Tab-separated table of C-alpha atoms in Angstrom:
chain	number	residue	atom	x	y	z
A	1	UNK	CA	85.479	113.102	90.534
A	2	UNK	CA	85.917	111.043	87.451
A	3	UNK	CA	88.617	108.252	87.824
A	4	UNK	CA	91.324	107.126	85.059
A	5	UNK	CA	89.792	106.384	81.581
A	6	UNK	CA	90.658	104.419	79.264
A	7	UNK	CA	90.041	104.198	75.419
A	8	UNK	CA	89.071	101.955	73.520
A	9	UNK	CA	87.944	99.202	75.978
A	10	UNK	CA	88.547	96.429	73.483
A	11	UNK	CA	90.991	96.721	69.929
A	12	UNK	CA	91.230	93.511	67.626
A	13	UNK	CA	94.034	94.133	65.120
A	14	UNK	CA	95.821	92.029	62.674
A	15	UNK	CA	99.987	91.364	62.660
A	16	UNK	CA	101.527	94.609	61.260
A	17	UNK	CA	98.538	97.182	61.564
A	18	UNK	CA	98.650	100.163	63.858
A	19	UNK	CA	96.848	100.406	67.169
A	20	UNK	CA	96.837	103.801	69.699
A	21	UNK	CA	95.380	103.612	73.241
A	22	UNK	CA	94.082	106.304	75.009
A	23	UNK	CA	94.497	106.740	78.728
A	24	UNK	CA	93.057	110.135	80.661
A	25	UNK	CA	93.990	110.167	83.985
A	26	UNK	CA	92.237	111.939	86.946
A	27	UNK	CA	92.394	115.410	86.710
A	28	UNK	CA	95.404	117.118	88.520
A	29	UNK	CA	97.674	113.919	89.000
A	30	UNK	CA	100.679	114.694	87.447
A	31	UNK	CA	102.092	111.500	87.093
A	32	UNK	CA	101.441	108.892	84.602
A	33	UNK	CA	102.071	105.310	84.571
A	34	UNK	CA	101.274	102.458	81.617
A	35	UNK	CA	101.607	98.811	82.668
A	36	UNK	CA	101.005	95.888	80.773
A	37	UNK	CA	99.700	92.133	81.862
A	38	UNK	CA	100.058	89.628	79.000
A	39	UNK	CA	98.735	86.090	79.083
A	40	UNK	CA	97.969	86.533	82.454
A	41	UNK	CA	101.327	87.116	83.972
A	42	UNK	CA	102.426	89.516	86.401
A	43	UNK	CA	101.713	93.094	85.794
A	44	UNK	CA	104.531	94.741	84.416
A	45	UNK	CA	105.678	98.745	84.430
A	46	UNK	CA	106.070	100.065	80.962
A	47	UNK	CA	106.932	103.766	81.583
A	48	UNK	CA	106.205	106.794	83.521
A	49	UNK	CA	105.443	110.360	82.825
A	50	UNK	CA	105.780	113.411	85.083
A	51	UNK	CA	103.524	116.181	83.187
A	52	UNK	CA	104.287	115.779	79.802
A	53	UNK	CA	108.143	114.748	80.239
A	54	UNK	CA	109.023	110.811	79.969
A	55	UNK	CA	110.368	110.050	84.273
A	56	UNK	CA	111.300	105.720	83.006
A	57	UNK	CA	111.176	104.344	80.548
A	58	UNK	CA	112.616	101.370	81.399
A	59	UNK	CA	110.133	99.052	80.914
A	60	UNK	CA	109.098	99.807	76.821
A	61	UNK	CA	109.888	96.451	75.288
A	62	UNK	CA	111.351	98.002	72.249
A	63	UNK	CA	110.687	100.940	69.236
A	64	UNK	CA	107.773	99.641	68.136
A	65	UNK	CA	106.149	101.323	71.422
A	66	UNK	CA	105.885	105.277	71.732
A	67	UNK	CA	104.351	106.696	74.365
A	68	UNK	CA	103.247	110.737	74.724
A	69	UNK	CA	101.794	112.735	77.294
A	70	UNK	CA	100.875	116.199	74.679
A	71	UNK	CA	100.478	119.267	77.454
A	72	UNK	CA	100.920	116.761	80.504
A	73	UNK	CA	97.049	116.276	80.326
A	74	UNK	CA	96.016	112.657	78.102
A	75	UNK	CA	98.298	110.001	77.307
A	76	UNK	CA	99.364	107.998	73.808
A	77	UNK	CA	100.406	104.414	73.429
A	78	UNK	CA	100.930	104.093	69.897
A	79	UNK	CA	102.383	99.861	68.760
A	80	UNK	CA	103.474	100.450	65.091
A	81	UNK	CA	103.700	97.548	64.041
A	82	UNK	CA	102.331	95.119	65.862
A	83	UNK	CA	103.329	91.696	67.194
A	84	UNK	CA	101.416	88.566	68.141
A	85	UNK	CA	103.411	88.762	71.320
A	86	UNK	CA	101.353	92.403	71.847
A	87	UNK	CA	98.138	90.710	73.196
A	88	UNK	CA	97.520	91.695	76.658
A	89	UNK	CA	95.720	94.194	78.545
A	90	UNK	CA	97.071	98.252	78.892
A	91	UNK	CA	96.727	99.446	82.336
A	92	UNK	CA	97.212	103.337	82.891
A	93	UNK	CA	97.292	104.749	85.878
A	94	UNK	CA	97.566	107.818	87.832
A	95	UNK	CA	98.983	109.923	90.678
A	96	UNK	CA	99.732	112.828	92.890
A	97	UNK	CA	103.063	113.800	93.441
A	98	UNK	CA	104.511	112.712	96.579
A	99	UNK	CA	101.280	110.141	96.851
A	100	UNK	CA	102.036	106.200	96.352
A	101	UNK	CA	98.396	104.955	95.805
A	102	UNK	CA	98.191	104.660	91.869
A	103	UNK	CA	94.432	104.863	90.581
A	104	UNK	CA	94.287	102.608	87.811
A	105	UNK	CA	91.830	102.699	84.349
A	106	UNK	CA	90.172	99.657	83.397
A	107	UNK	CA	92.450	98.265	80.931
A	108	UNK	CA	92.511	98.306	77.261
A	109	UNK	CA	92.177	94.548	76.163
A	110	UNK	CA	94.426	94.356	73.074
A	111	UNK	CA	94.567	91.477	71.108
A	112	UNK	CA	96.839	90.895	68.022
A	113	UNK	CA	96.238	88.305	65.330
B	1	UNK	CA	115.938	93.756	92.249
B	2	UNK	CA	112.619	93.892	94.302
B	3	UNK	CA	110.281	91.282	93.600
B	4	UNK	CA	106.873	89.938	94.740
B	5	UNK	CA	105.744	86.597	94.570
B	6	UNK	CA	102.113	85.139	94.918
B	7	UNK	CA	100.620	82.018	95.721
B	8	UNK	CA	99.449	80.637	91.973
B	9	UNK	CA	96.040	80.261	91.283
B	10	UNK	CA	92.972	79.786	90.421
B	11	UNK	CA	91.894	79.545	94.074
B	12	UNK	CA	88.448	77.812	94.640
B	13	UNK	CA	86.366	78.393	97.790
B	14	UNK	CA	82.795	77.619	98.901
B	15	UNK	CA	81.393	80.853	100.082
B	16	UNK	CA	81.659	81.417	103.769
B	17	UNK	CA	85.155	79.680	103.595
B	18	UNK	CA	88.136	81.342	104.940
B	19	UNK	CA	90.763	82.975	102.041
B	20	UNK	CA	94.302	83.323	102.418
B	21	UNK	CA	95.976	84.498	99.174
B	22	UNK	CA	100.323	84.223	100.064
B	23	UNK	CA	102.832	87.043	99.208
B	24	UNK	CA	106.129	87.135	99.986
B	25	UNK	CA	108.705	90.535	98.581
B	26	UNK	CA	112.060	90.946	98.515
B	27	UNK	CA	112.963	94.779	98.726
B	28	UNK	CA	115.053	97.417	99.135
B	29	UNK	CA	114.469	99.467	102.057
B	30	UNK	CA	110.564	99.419	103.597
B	31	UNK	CA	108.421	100.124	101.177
B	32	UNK	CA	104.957	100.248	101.701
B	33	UNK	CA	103.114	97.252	100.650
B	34	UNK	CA	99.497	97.230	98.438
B	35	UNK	CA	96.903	94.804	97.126
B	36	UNK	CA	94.871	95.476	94.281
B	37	UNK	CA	91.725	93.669	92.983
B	38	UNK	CA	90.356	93.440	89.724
B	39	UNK	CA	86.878	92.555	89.687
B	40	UNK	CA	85.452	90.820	85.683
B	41	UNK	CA	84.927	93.286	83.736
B	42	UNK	CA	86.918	95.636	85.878
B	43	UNK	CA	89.918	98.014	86.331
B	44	UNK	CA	92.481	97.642	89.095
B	45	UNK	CA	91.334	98.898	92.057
B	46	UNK	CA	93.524	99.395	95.475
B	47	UNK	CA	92.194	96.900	98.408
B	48	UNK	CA	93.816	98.149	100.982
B	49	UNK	CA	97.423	98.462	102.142
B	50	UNK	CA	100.064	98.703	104.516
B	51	UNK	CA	103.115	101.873	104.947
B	52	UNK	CA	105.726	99.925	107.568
B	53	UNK	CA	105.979	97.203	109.044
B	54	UNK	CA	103.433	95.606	111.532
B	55	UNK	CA	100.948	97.521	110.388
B	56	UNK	CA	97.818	96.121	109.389
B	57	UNK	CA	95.602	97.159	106.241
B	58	UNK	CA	92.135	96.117	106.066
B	59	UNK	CA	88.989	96.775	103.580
B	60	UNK	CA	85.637	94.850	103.008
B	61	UNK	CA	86.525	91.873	105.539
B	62	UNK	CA	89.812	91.790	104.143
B	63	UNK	CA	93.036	91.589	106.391
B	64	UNK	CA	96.817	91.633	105.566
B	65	UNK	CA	99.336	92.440	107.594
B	66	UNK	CA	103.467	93.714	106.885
B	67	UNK	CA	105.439	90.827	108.249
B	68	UNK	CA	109.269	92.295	107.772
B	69	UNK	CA	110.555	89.506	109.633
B	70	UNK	CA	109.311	86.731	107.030
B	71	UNK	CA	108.772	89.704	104.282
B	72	UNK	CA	105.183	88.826	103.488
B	73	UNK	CA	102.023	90.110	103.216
B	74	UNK	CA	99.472	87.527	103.329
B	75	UNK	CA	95.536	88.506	102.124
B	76	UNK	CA	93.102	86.966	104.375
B	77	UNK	CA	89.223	87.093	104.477
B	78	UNK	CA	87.349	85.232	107.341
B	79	UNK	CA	84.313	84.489	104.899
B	80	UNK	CA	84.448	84.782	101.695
B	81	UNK	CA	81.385	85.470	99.294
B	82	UNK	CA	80.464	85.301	95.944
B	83	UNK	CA	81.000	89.044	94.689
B	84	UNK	CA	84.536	88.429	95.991
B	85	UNK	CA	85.547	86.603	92.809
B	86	UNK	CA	88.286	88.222	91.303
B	87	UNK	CA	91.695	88.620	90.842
B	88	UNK	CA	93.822	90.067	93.528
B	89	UNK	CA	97.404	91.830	92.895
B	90	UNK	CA	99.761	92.004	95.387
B	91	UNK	CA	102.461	94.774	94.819
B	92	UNK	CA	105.079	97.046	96.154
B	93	UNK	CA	106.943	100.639	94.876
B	94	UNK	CA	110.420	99.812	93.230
B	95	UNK	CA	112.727	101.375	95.584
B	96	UNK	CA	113.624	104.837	94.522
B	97	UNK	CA	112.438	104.581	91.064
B	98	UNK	CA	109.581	107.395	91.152
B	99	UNK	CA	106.679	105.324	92.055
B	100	UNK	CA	106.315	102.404	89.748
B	101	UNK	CA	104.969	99.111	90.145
B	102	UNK	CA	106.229	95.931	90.553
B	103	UNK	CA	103.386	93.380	90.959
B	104	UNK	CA	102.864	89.736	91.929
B	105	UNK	CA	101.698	87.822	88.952
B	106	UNK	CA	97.979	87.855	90.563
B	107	UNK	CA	95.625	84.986	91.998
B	108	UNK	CA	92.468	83.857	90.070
B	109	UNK	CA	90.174	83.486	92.778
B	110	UNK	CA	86.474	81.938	92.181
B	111	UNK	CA	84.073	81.584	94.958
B	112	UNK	CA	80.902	79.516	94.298
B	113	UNK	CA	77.357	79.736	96.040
């Protein structure tokens, strides 16, 4: 069975360009989760999907983040524009319903210059 | 809010030492109690964990047990070895708030031959 993915593994951008991240989670999970870890801090929740419908999200830091789940299947996290303060690395990771064990991707290392 | 705090790292060890890595929560509730390792290079990946309290979760030589009476969950390893080196997560679900997150802010931990 093929865990979460993850795409790209690795995205350089410049201050005020456009990055998307790609996260596929195992098939059949139905719930979705991004997290974030920046400058080696804590992991921190950034939102949550049930199928295709946004469960929380609490944690987006603001409206330069938008997040989609198209058909419940892949997920979107689009940061238009971004910030210095964006570096970090994008954790997905996925679920079962009624299961607490998330299965995470490997992180998309984002780093913003 | 529920919180988890970890011991601060990096954490250097001969190999064959003994490894304790300190957690301590503050909750809502019970909630079941994880760590997760991230190995270089690596995704998150759940170590092992524990659903109430006295319970005991174990993986690889790895120990930590639910202490509700000091709310902690302390990682220990009798001997430690080189392909240990990692980062380890501890973590609990937010009470009642469909499954997320909340993590410790993770402990560097480098074990030389």
């Amino acid at each position: 069975e093929a865990g979460v993915t993850q795409f790209p593994s690795h995205s350089v951008i410049e201050k005020g360009q456009t990055v998307t991240l790609r996260c596929d989670p195992i098939s059949g999970h139905d719930n979705l989760y991004w997290y974030r870890r920046v400058m080696g801090k804590e992991i921190k929740f950034l939102l949550h999907f049930v199928k295709e419908s946004k469960q929380d999200e609490s944690g987006m830091p603001n409206n330069r983040f938008l997040a989609e789940r198209t058909g419940g299947t892949y997920s979107t996290l689009k940061v238009q524009p971004a910030e210095l303060e964006d570096s970090g690395v994008y954790f997905c990771a996925s679920s079962l319903t009624g299961q607490e064990t998330q299965y995470f991707g490997p992180g998309t290392r984002l780093l913003v210059l | 809010g529920d919180s988890v705090t970890q011991m601060e790292g990096p954490v250097t060890l001969s190999e064959e030492a003994f490894l304790t890595i300190n957690c301590t929560y503050t909750a809502t509730g019970y909630p079941s109690l994880f760590w997760y390792v991230q190995y270089p290079g690596e995704g998150l990946q759940l170590l092992l964990k524990a659903t109430k309290a006295d319970d005991k979760g174990s993986n690889k030589g790895f120990e930590a047990t639910y202490r509700k009476e000091t709310t902690s969950f302390h990682l220990e390893k009798g001997s430690v070895q080189v392909s240990d080196s990692a980062v380890y997560f501890c973590a609990l679900p937010a009470y009642n708030q469909g499954g997320k997150l909340i993590f410790g802010q993770g402990t560097e931990l480098s074990v030389k031959p």
